[in-house]
C-alpha cells in the first residue's frame, strides 16, 4: 500500500515544545495544514527573519505562500478571537481570505463559557487546574452534553438568537447561584455575534470533505497539534489536562480524515521539559538551574505570558508519549538552551516508594509519588545557537542527542538550535522520509 501523504505534528510533553516553528518549517513541503484540537488557549510562536508571529487559532501553514490552512471540527472557535487574529495577519500581509477554511462542525465559544470558567477557576475552595479562563473547557462540556453551538448554527440567525437566549437564561442562573456572577445580556450578545458570523461566513466549509478530497487528489496534508500529549484529556496527567484529544489520535477525530490516511507521526520535544499551570512534574527544578533554563529559553507562555515551570529531560515520560502517539520521528527543540551547563542530568527511570516504575500511573497520587532516577551527561559549554548540521555540533551535544534517540525509542529527525525558522537542521534519513510522505 502506498504511504499516505500526511503527517501529524504533536507535542510530546506538556505543550510549548515549539510545534509552531516546526509546523512552519515543515509546511514548505505540504499543501494543507489542519489544526485538529484546542482553541485560542494554544499559542504558537513563529519567528521569520526576526519578525515574530503569534498564532492562536490559525494554523501555522498560512505563513507559507500557497499553503492552505484548515481549522478542523475538533477545535473550539471563539469568533472574536478568530476575527482579531485574521485581521492582524492581514495587516502583516498574510493572505488569509483565500487560503484559510473553518469547519462548519467546529464548536463555538460564547461569552458565557468564559464567565463560567473564570468564576469556577477563581472560586474559593475550588481545585485550580491552571486554565487560561478563555472558555475552552465549558465549550467542550457543552459539546459533550449535546448542548453546544456549532459554526454552521452560528450562521443561522434565528437559531443563534434562540440558542443565546436559552443558554444565557441557564448559564446566568448557574453563575449567579454558584459564584455570584453578574448576568450577561443575551440581546447584546446576539447583536455582536450575528455581526461576527457574517464576517466568518466566507471561511466556513465542510473541511472534512476538503481534506479528504485534497488527499485523494495527491496533495500532502499536515495535522497541527495543540498543547501536548501529557495534557490529553484521556492520556494526560488527569485532571490537570486540557479538554480535548491533544495526542496524535485526535487528528483523525478532529478533522474527519480516517486513521488509515495518516502517514507518520512526528513528536516535538524540548531538550529539557517545561510545564505551565498546575499539576505534577517529576523532574521539576526549583533552583538556579531552573532560573537559567527559563532565562535562556525565554520560557513564558505565548498566550498568557505566565512563567513556565522548568525541569530536566524526562525519558520515561517521553517513552510514554511515544507509545500513546505511535511516534515515528522526534524533533528536538531548544538544544541551544543547554549550552551553559557543565553537566546535564537526564531522568532515565522512575521509582515509586523505592521500587522501579515503568509506566505512567493513571492516578494523580501515583504520578506525584514518582522519584526520578538521573543519569548525568557531560555538557558542551559552547554555543550551538544557529548550527545547521549535526556534524557541526560539539561532540557532547551529539552524544546527548544520540542518548535521547537510543533511550526514547524514536528516531530524531529535526534539531532546532534557535528560535528563528532558519535555525534548524534535518537528519538525512528524515529528509528522505519526507520526500516519500510529502513528495518534497
CSV table of C-alpha atoms in Angstrom, one decimal:
chain,number,residue,atom,x,y,z
A,1,UNK,CA,0.0,0.0,0.0
A,2,UNK,CA,1.2,3.5,-0.9
A,3,UNK,CA,2.1,5.5,2.2
A,4,UNK,CA,-0.4,8.3,2.9
A,5,UNK,CA,0.9,11.8,2.1
A,6,UNK,CA,0.2,13.1,5.5
A,7,UNK,CA,1.9,13.6,8.9
A,8,UNK,CA,0.8,14.6,12.4
A,9,UNK,CA,2.9,17.0,14.4
A,10,UNK,CA,2.2,16.6,18.1
A,11,UNK,CA,3.6,17.9,21.3
A,12,UNK,CA,5.4,15.1,23.2
A,13,UNK,CA,5.4,16.8,26.6
A,14,UNK,CA,3.1,19.4,28.3
A,15,UNK,CA,2.9,21.7,25.3
A,16,UNK,CA,5.1,24.7,24.5
A,17,UNK,CA,7.6,22.5,22.7
A,18,UNK,CA,8.0,24.7,19.7
A,19,UNK,CA,5.4,23.0,17.5
A,20,UNK,CA,4.6,26.2,15.7
A,21,UNK,CA,8.1,26.7,14.5
A,22,UNK,CA,8.3,23.1,13.4
A,23,UNK,CA,5.0,23.1,11.6
A,24,UNK,CA,6.1,26.3,9.8
A,25,UNK,CA,9.4,24.7,8.8
A,26,UNK,CA,7.7,21.6,7.5
A,27,UNK,CA,4.8,23.3,5.9
A,28,UNK,CA,7.0,24.3,2.9
A,29,UNK,CA,6.6,20.7,1.8
A,30,UNK,CA,2.8,20.4,2.5
A,31,UNK,CA,-0.2,21.7,0.5
A,32,UNK,CA,-2.5,21.9,3.5
A,33,UNK,CA,-2.1,22.3,7.3
A,34,UNK,CA,-5.0,21.4,9.5
A,35,UNK,CA,-5.5,22.2,13.2
A,36,UNK,CA,-7.5,19.5,14.9
A,37,UNK,CA,-7.9,20.3,18.7
A,38,UNK,CA,-8.0,23.0,21.3
A,39,UNK,CA,-8.9,26.7,21.0
A,40,UNK,CA,-7.2,30.1,21.4
A,41,UNK,CA,-5.6,28.9,24.6
A,42,UNK,CA,-2.8,27.5,22.5
A,43,UNK,CA,-0.2,29.9,21.3
A,44,UNK,CA,2.3,29.0,18.5
A,45,UNK,CA,5.2,31.4,18.0
A,46,UNK,CA,6.9,31.5,14.7
A,47,UNK,CA,9.9,33.8,14.0
A,48,UNK,CA,10.8,34.6,10.4
A,49,UNK,CA,13.8,36.8,9.7
A,50,UNK,CA,13.5,38.2,13.2
A,51,UNK,CA,9.7,39.0,12.9
A,52,UNK,CA,7.5,37.3,15.4
A,53,UNK,CA,4.1,35.8,14.6
A,54,UNK,CA,2.0,34.6,17.4
A,55,UNK,CA,-0.9,32.3,16.2
A,56,UNK,CA,-3.6,31.0,18.5
A,57,UNK,CA,-6.3,29.6,16.2
A,58,UNK,CA,-4.9,29.9,12.7
A,59,UNK,CA,-2.7,27.0,11.5
A,60,UNK,CA,0.9,27.9,11.0
A,61,UNK,CA,0.8,26.8,7.4
A,62,UNK,CA,-0.8,30.1,6.3
A,63,UNK,CA,2.6,31.8,6.8
A,64,UNK,CA,3.8,29.8,3.7
A,65,UNK,CA,2.5,31.2,0.4
A,66,UNK,CA,0.4,28.6,-1.4
A,67,UNK,CA,-0.3,26.5,1.7
A,68,UNK,CA,-3.9,26.3,2.8
A,69,UNK,CA,-4.9,26.3,6.5
A,70,UNK,CA,-7.8,24.5,8.0
A,71,UNK,CA,-9.4,24.8,11.4
A,72,UNK,CA,-11.0,21.4,11.9
A,73,UNK,CA,-14.1,20.3,13.6
A,74,UNK,CA,-12.2,19.3,16.8
A,75,UNK,CA,-11.3,22.9,17.5
A,76,UNK,CA,-13.5,25.2,19.6
A,77,UNK,CA,-13.7,28.6,17.9
A,78,UNK,CA,-14.0,31.9,19.6
A,79,UNK,CA,-15.4,34.2,16.8
A,80,UNK,CA,-14.0,37.4,18.3
A,81,UNK,CA,-10.5,35.9,18.8
A,82,UNK,CA,-10.6,34.5,15.2
A,83,UNK,CA,-11.5,37.8,13.7
A,84,UNK,CA,-8.9,39.6,15.7
A,85,UNK,CA,-6.2,37.1,14.7
A,86,UNK,CA,-7.1,37.1,11.0
A,87,UNK,CA,-7.3,40.9,11.0
A,88,UNK,CA,-3.8,41.1,12.4
A,89,UNK,CA,-2.5,38.7,9.8
A,90,UNK,CA,-4.0,40.7,7.0
A,91,UNK,CA,-2.2,43.8,8.4
A,92,UNK,CA,1.1,41.8,8.2
A,93,UNK,CA,0.4,41.0,4.5
A,94,UNK,CA,-0.7,37.3,5.0
A,95,UNK,CA,-3.3,36.1,2.6
A,96,UNK,CA,-5.9,34.5,4.9
A,97,UNK,CA,-9.0,35.2,2.9
A,98,UNK,CA,-8.3,32.8,0.0
A,99,UNK,CA,-6.3,30.2,2.0
A,100,UNK,CA,-8.0,29.7,5.4
A,101,UNK,CA,-11.0,27.5,6.0
A,102,UNK,CA,-13.1,26.8,9.1
A,103,UNK,CA,-15.1,23.7,9.7
A,104,UNK,CA,-18.8,24.1,9.7
A,105,UNK,CA,-18.9,21.5,12.5
A,106,UNK,CA,-16.5,23.2,14.9
A,107,UNK,CA,-18.0,24.3,18.2
A,108,UNK,CA,-18.3,28.0,19.1
A,109,UNK,CA,-17.1,29.6,22.3
A,110,UNK,CA,-19.5,32.3,23.6
A,111,UNK,CA,-19.1,34.8,26.5
A,112,UNK,CA,-20.9,32.6,29.0
A,113,UNK,CA,-18.3,29.9,28.6
A,114,UNK,CA,-15.6,32.4,29.7
A,115,UNK,CA,-17.8,33.6,32.5
A,116,UNK,CA,-18.3,30.1,33.9
A,117,UNK,CA,-14.7,29.1,33.6
A,118,UNK,CA,-13.3,32.3,35.1
A,119,UNK,CA,-15.7,32.1,38.0
A,120,UNK,CA,-15.0,28.4,38.6
A,121,UNK,CA,-11.3,28.8,38.5
A,122,UNK,CA,-11.4,31.7,40.9
A,123,UNK,CA,-13.9,30.4,43.4
A,124,UNK,CA,-12.7,29.9,46.9
A,125,UNK,CA,-12.1,26.2,47.8
A,126,UNK,CA,-12.1,25.0,44.2
A,127,UNK,CA,-9.2,23.0,42.9
A,128,UNK,CA,-7.3,25.1,40.4
A,129,UNK,CA,-6.4,23.4,37.1
A,130,UNK,CA,-4.4,26.4,35.8
A,131,UNK,CA,-6.7,27.1,32.8
A,132,UNK,CA,-6.4,30.2,30.6
A,133,UNK,CA,-10.0,31.1,31.5
A,134,UNK,CA,-10.9,31.5,27.8
A,135,UNK,CA,-13.9,29.3,27.9
A,136,UNK,CA,-12.3,26.2,26.4
A,137,UNK,CA,-13.4,23.7,28.9
A,138,UNK,CA,-17.0,24.8,29.3
A,139,UNK,CA,-17.3,24.9,25.4
A,140,UNK,CA,-16.2,21.3,25.3
A,141,UNK,CA,-18.6,20.5,28.2
A,142,UNK,CA,-21.5,21.8,26.1
A,143,UNK,CA,-20.3,19.9,23.1
A,144,UNK,CA,-20.3,16.6,25.0
A,145,UNK,CA,-23.7,17.5,26.6
A,146,UNK,CA,-25.0,17.9,23.0
A,147,UNK,CA,-26.0,21.4,24.0
A,148,UNK,CA,-23.3,23.4,22.1
A,149,UNK,CA,-23.5,25.8,19.2
A,150,UNK,CA,-21.6,24.8,16.1
A,151,UNK,CA,-20.3,27.2,13.4
A,152,UNK,CA,-23.0,26.1,11.0
A,153,UNK,CA,-25.5,27.2,13.6
A,154,UNK,CA,-23.7,30.5,14.2
A,155,UNK,CA,-24.6,31.4,10.6
A,156,UNK,CA,-28.4,30.8,11.2
A,157,UNK,CA,-29.7,34.0,12.8
A,158,UNK,CA,-32.9,32.5,14.0
A,159,UNK,CA,-31.2,29.5,15.6
A,160,UNK,CA,-28.5,31.8,17.0
A,161,UNK,CA,-31.0,34.1,18.8
A,162,UNK,CA,-32.9,31.1,20.3
A,163,UNK,CA,-29.7,29.4,21.4
A,164,UNK,CA,-28.2,32.5,23.1
A,165,UNK,CA,-31.5,33.3,24.9
A,166,UNK,CA,-31.9,29.8,26.3
A,167,UNK,CA,-28.2,29.4,27.1
A,168,UNK,CA,-28.0,32.8,28.9
A,169,UNK,CA,-31.0,32.0,31.0
A,170,UNK,CA,-29.4,28.8,32.1
A,171,UNK,CA,-25.8,30.0,32.5
A,172,UNK,CA,-26.7,33.3,34.2
A,173,UNK,CA,-28.7,31.4,36.8
A,174,UNK,CA,-25.9,28.9,37.4
A,175,UNK,CA,-23.1,31.5,37.6
A,176,UNK,CA,-25.2,33.7,39.9
A,177,UNK,CA,-26.2,30.8,42.2
A,178,UNK,CA,-22.7,29.3,42.5
A,179,UNK,CA,-20.4,32.3,42.1
A,180,UNK,CA,-22.4,35.5,42.5
A,181,UNK,CA,-21.5,36.5,39.0
A,182,UNK,CA,-23.3,39.4,37.2
A,183,UNK,CA,-25.6,38.2,34.4
A,184,UNK,CA,-24.8,38.6,30.7
A,185,UNK,CA,-27.1,40.4,28.3
A,186,UNK,CA,-28.4,38.0,25.6
A,187,UNK,CA,-29.7,40.7,23.3
A,188,UNK,CA,-26.3,42.4,23.2
A,189,UNK,CA,-24.6,39.1,22.8
A,190,UNK,CA,-26.8,38.2,19.8
A,191,UNK,CA,-26.1,41.5,18.1
A,192,UNK,CA,-22.4,41.2,18.5
A,193,UNK,CA,-22.2,37.5,17.4
A,194,UNK,CA,-24.7,37.8,14.5
A,195,UNK,CA,-22.4,40.6,13.1
A,196,UNK,CA,-19.3,38.5,13.7
A,197,UNK,CA,-21.0,35.5,11.9
A,198,UNK,CA,-21.2,37.4,8.7
A,199,UNK,CA,-17.5,38.2,8.8
A,200,UNK,CA,-16.7,34.5,9.4
A,201,UNK,CA,-19.2,33.1,6.8
A,202,UNK,CA,-16.7,33.3,3.8
A,203,UNK,CA,-14.3,31.0,5.7
A,204,UNK,CA,-16.8,28.3,6.5
A,205,UNK,CA,-17.0,25.0,4.6
A,206,UNK,CA,-17.1,21.2,5.1
A,207,UNK,CA,-13.4,20.8,5.9
A,208,UNK,CA,-13.6,17.0,6.2
A,209,UNK,CA,-14.7,16.9,2.6
A,210,UNK,CA,-12.0,19.5,1.7
A,211,UNK,CA,-9.2,17.5,3.4
A,212,UNK,CA,-10.2,14.1,2.1
A,213,UNK,CA,-10.5,15.5,-1.5
A,214,UNK,CA,-7.1,17.0,-1.1
A,215,UNK,CA,-5.5,13.7,-0.2
A,216,UNK,CA,-7.4,11.9,-3.0
A,217,UNK,CA,-6.1,14.4,-5.5
A,218,UNK,CA,-2.5,13.7,-4.4
A,219,UNK,CA,-1.9,16.8,-2.2
A,220,UNK,CA,0.0,16.4,1.0
A,221,UNK,CA,-1.5,17.2,4.4
A,222,UNK,CA,0.0,18.0,7.8
A,223,UNK,CA,-2.1,17.9,11.0
A,224,UNK,CA,-1.1,20.5,13.5
A,225,UNK,CA,-1.5,19.6,17.2
A,226,UNK,CA,-2.1,21.9,20.1
A,227,UNK,CA,-0.9,21.6,23.7
A,228,UNK,CA,0.9,18.3,24.3
A,229,UNK,CA,0.3,14.6,24.9
A,230,UNK,CA,0.6,14.9,28.7
A,231,UNK,CA,-2.3,17.4,28.5
A,232,UNK,CA,-4.6,15.0,26.6
A,233,UNK,CA,-8.0,14.6,28.2
A,234,UNK,CA,-7.7,10.8,28.2
A,235,UNK,CA,-3.9,10.1,28.3
A,236,UNK,CA,-2.5,13.1,30.2
A,237,UNK,CA,-1.9,13.8,33.9
A,238,UNK,CA,-5.7,14.0,34.6
A,239,UNK,CA,-7.3,16.1,36.0
A,240,UNK,CA,-4.5,18.6,35.2
A,241,UNK,CA,-5.2,18.4,31.4
A,242,UNK,CA,-6.8,20.2,28.6
A,243,UNK,CA,-10.4,19.4,27.4
A,244,UNK,CA,-9.6,17.9,24.0
A,245,UNK,CA,-7.7,15.0,22.4
A,246,UNK,CA,-4.2,16.6,22.1
A,247,UNK,CA,-2.4,13.3,21.2
A,248,UNK,CA,-2.0,12.1,17.6
A,249,UNK,CA,-5.2,10.1,17.6
A,250,UNK,CA,-7.1,13.4,17.9
A,251,UNK,CA,-6.0,14.3,14.4
A,252,UNK,CA,-8.5,11.8,12.9
A,253,UNK,CA,-11.4,12.7,15.2
A,254,UNK,CA,-10.7,16.4,14.9
A,255,UNK,CA,-10.7,16.6,11.1
A,256,UNK,CA,-12.7,13.7,9.7
A,257,UNK,CA,-9.7,12.2,8.0
A,258,UNK,CA,-9.6,8.4,8.6
A,259,UNK,CA,-6.7,6.9,10.6
A,260,UNK,CA,-5.6,4.8,7.6
A,261,UNK,CA,-4.9,8.1,5.8
A,262,UNK,CA,-2.3,9.3,8.3
A,263,UNK,CA,1.2,8.5,7.1
A,264,UNK,CA,3.5,9.3,10.0
A,265,UNK,CA,3.7,10.9,13.5
A,266,UNK,CA,6.2,13.5,14.4
A,267,UNK,CA,6.6,14.2,18.1
A,268,UNK,CA,8.1,17.5,19.2
A,269,UNK,CA,10.1,17.6,22.5
A,270,UNK,CA,12.3,20.1,24.1
A,271,UNK,CA,15.8,19.1,25.1
A,272,UNK,CA,14.5,19.6,28.6
A,273,UNK,CA,10.9,19.9,29.9
A,274,UNK,CA,8.6,22.7,30.8
A,275,UNK,CA,5.0,22.9,32.1
A,276,UNK,CA,2.5,25.8,32.5
A,277,UNK,CA,-0.2,25.8,35.2
A,278,UNK,CA,-0.9,23.3,37.9
A,279,UNK,CA,-0.2,19.5,38.0
A,280,UNK,CA,2.6,17.0,38.7
A,281,UNK,CA,6.0,17.4,37.1
A,282,UNK,CA,8.5,14.7,38.2
A,283,UNK,CA,11.7,16.4,37.1
A,284,UNK,CA,10.8,20.0,38.0
A,285,UNK,CA,13.6,22.2,39.3
A,286,UNK,CA,13.4,24.8,42.0
A,287,UNK,CA,16.9,26.1,41.9
A,288,UNK,CA,19.3,28.2,39.9
A,289,UNK,CA,19.2,25.7,37.1
A,290,UNK,CA,15.5,26.3,36.6
A,291,UNK,CA,16.2,30.1,36.5
A,292,UNK,CA,18.9,29.6,33.9
A,293,UNK,CA,16.7,27.4,31.7
A,294,UNK,CA,13.8,29.9,32.0
A,295,UNK,CA,16.0,32.8,31.1
A,296,UNK,CA,17.9,31.2,28.3
A,297,UNK,CA,14.8,29.5,26.8
A,298,UNK,CA,12.5,32.6,27.3
A,299,UNK,CA,10.1,30.3,29.0
A,300,UNK,CA,7.0,32.4,29.2
A,301,UNK,CA,3.6,31.5,27.7
A,302,UNK,CA,2.9,32.9,24.2
A,303,UNK,CA,-0.7,33.4,25.1
A,304,UNK,CA,-0.7,34.1,28.8
A,305,UNK,CA,2.8,35.4,29.5
A,306,UNK,CA,3.0,33.1,32.5
A,307,UNK,CA,6.4,31.8,33.5
A,308,UNK,CA,6.8,28.2,32.7
A,309,UNK,CA,8.0,25.6,35.2
A,310,UNK,CA,11.3,24.0,34.1
A,311,UNK,CA,13.0,20.7,34.6
A,312,UNK,CA,15.4,18.2,33.1
A,313,UNK,CA,14.5,15.9,30.3
A,314,UNK,CA,12.3,13.0,31.4
A,315,UNK,CA,12.9,10.0,29.2
A,316,UNK,CA,10.2,7.7,30.8
A,317,UNK,CA,7.7,10.4,30.1
A,318,UNK,CA,8.9,10.7,26.5
A,319,UNK,CA,8.7,6.9,26.0
A,320,UNK,CA,5.1,7.0,27.3
A,321,UNK,CA,4.3,9.8,24.9
A,322,UNK,CA,5.9,7.9,22.0
A,323,UNK,CA,3.8,4.9,22.9
A,324,UNK,CA,0.5,6.8,23.0
A,325,UNK,CA,1.2,8.6,19.7
A,326,UNK,CA,2.9,5.9,17.8
A,327,UNK,CA,5.7,8.4,17.2
A,328,UNK,CA,8.0,7.7,14.3
A,329,UNK,CA,10.2,10.7,14.5
A,330,UNK,CA,11.3,13.1,17.2
A,331,UNK,CA,12.0,16.8,16.8
A,332,UNK,CA,14.3,18.2,19.5
A,333,UNK,CA,13.9,21.9,20.1
A,334,UNK,CA,15.9,24.4,22.2
A,335,UNK,CA,19.1,22.4,22.3
A,336,UNK,CA,21.0,25.7,22.5
A,337,UNK,CA,19.3,26.4,25.8
A,338,UNK,CA,21.6,23.8,27.4
A,339,UNK,CA,24.8,25.4,26.2
A,340,UNK,CA,25.9,26.9,29.6
A,341,UNK,CA,25.7,23.7,31.7
A,342,UNK,CA,28.8,21.8,32.8
A,343,UNK,CA,26.7,18.7,33.4
A,344,UNK,CA,23.2,17.8,32.2
A,345,UNK,CA,21.1,15.4,34.3
A,346,UNK,CA,18.6,13.3,32.3
A,347,UNK,CA,15.9,11.3,34.0
A,348,UNK,CA,16.3,7.7,32.7
A,349,UNK,CA,14.0,5.8,35.1
A,350,UNK,CA,11.2,6.3,37.7
A,351,UNK,CA,10.8,4.9,41.2
A,352,UNK,CA,7.8,4.9,43.5
A,353,UNK,CA,8.4,4.0,47.1
A,354,UNK,CA,11.8,2.7,46.2
A,355,UNK,CA,10.5,0.3,43.5
A,356,UNK,CA,11.0,0.7,39.8
A,357,UNK,CA,8.0,2.1,37.9
A,358,UNK,CA,8.0,1.5,34.1
A,359,UNK,CA,4.8,3.2,33.1
A,360,UNK,CA,2.9,6.5,33.9
A,361,UNK,CA,0.5,5.8,36.8
A,362,UNK,CA,-3.2,6.5,35.9
A,363,UNK,CA,-3.9,8.3,39.3
A,364,UNK,CA,-2.6,11.7,40.2
A,365,UNK,CA,-1.3,10.5,43.5
A,366,UNK,CA,0.8,7.9,41.8
A,367,UNK,CA,2.3,10.5,39.4
A,368,UNK,CA,3.0,12.8,42.4
A,369,UNK,CA,4.9,9.9,44.1
A,370,UNK,CA,7.4,9.4,41.2
A,371,UNK,CA,11.0,10.0,42.1
A,372,UNK,CA,13.3,10.4,39.1
A,373,UNK,CA,16.5,8.5,38.6
A,374,UNK,CA,19.1,10.5,36.8
A,375,UNK,CA,22.0,9.8,34.5
A,376,UNK,CA,24.4,12.7,34.3
A,377,UNK,CA,25.8,13.6,30.9
A,378,UNK,CA,28.6,15.9,30.0
A,379,UNK,CA,27.7,19.4,29.0
A,380,UNK,CA,29.4,21.1,26.0
A,381,UNK,CA,29.9,24.7,27.3
A,382,UNK,CA,30.0,26.2,23.9
A,383,UNK,CA,27.4,27.9,21.8
A,384,UNK,CA,25.3,25.8,19.5
A,385,UNK,CA,22.9,28.6,18.5
A,386,UNK,CA,22.2,28.6,14.8
A,387,UNK,CA,24.2,25.5,14.0
A,388,UNK,CA,22.8,24.0,10.8
A,389,UNK,CA,24.2,20.4,10.7
A,390,UNK,CA,24.6,17.5,13.1
A,391,UNK,CA,28.3,17.2,12.4
A,392,UNK,CA,28.9,20.8,13.3
A,393,UNK,CA,27.6,20.3,16.9
A,394,UNK,CA,30.1,19.8,19.7
A,395,UNK,CA,30.7,16.1,20.4
A,396,UNK,CA,29.0,16.3,23.8
A,397,UNK,CA,25.8,17.7,22.1
A,398,UNK,CA,25.9,14.9,19.6
A,399,UNK,CA,26.2,12.4,22.4
A,400,UNK,CA,23.2,14.0,24.2
A,401,UNK,CA,21.1,13.6,21.0
A,402,UNK,CA,22.3,10.0,20.4
A,403,UNK,CA,21.4,9.2,24.1
A,404,UNK,CA,17.9,10.7,23.6
A,405,UNK,CA,17.3,8.7,20.5
A,406,UNK,CA,18.5,5.5,21.9
A,407,UNK,CA,16.6,5.8,25.2
A,408,UNK,CA,13.3,7.1,23.8
A,409,UNK,CA,12.8,4.5,21.1
A,410,UNK,CA,12.1,7.1,18.3
A,411,UNK,CA,14.4,8.4,15.6
A,412,UNK,CA,15.5,12.1,15.8
A,413,UNK,CA,14.6,13.8,12.5
A,414,UNK,CA,15.0,17.5,13.2
A,415,UNK,CA,17.0,19.6,15.7
A,416,UNK,CA,16.3,23.2,16.5
A,417,UNK,CA,19.2,25.4,17.7
A,418,UNK,CA,17.4,28.7,18.0
A,419,UNK,CA,14.0,30.4,17.6
A,420,UNK,CA,14.2,31.6,14.0
A,421,UNK,CA,12.9,29.5,11.1
A,422,UNK,CA,16.4,29.0,9.7
A,423,UNK,CA,18.0,27.9,13.0
A,424,UNK,CA,17.0,24.3,12.3
A,425,UNK,CA,18.6,21.2,10.6
A,426,UNK,CA,17.3,17.9,9.5
A,427,UNK,CA,18.9,14.5,9.7
A,428,UNK,CA,19.4,12.9,6.2
A,429,UNK,CA,17.2,9.9,6.9
A,430,UNK,CA,14.3,12.2,7.9
A,431,UNK,CA,14.7,14.3,4.8
A,432,UNK,CA,14.4,11.1,2.7
A,433,UNK,CA,11.3,10.0,4.6
A,434,UNK,CA,9.7,13.4,4.0
A,435,UNK,CA,10.3,13.0,0.3
A,436,UNK,CA,8.2,9.8,0.4
A,437,UNK,CA,5.4,11.4,2.5
A,438,UNK,CA,5.2,14.9,1.2
A,439,UNK,CA,6.8,14.5,-2.2
A,440,UNK,CA,9.3,17.2,-1.4
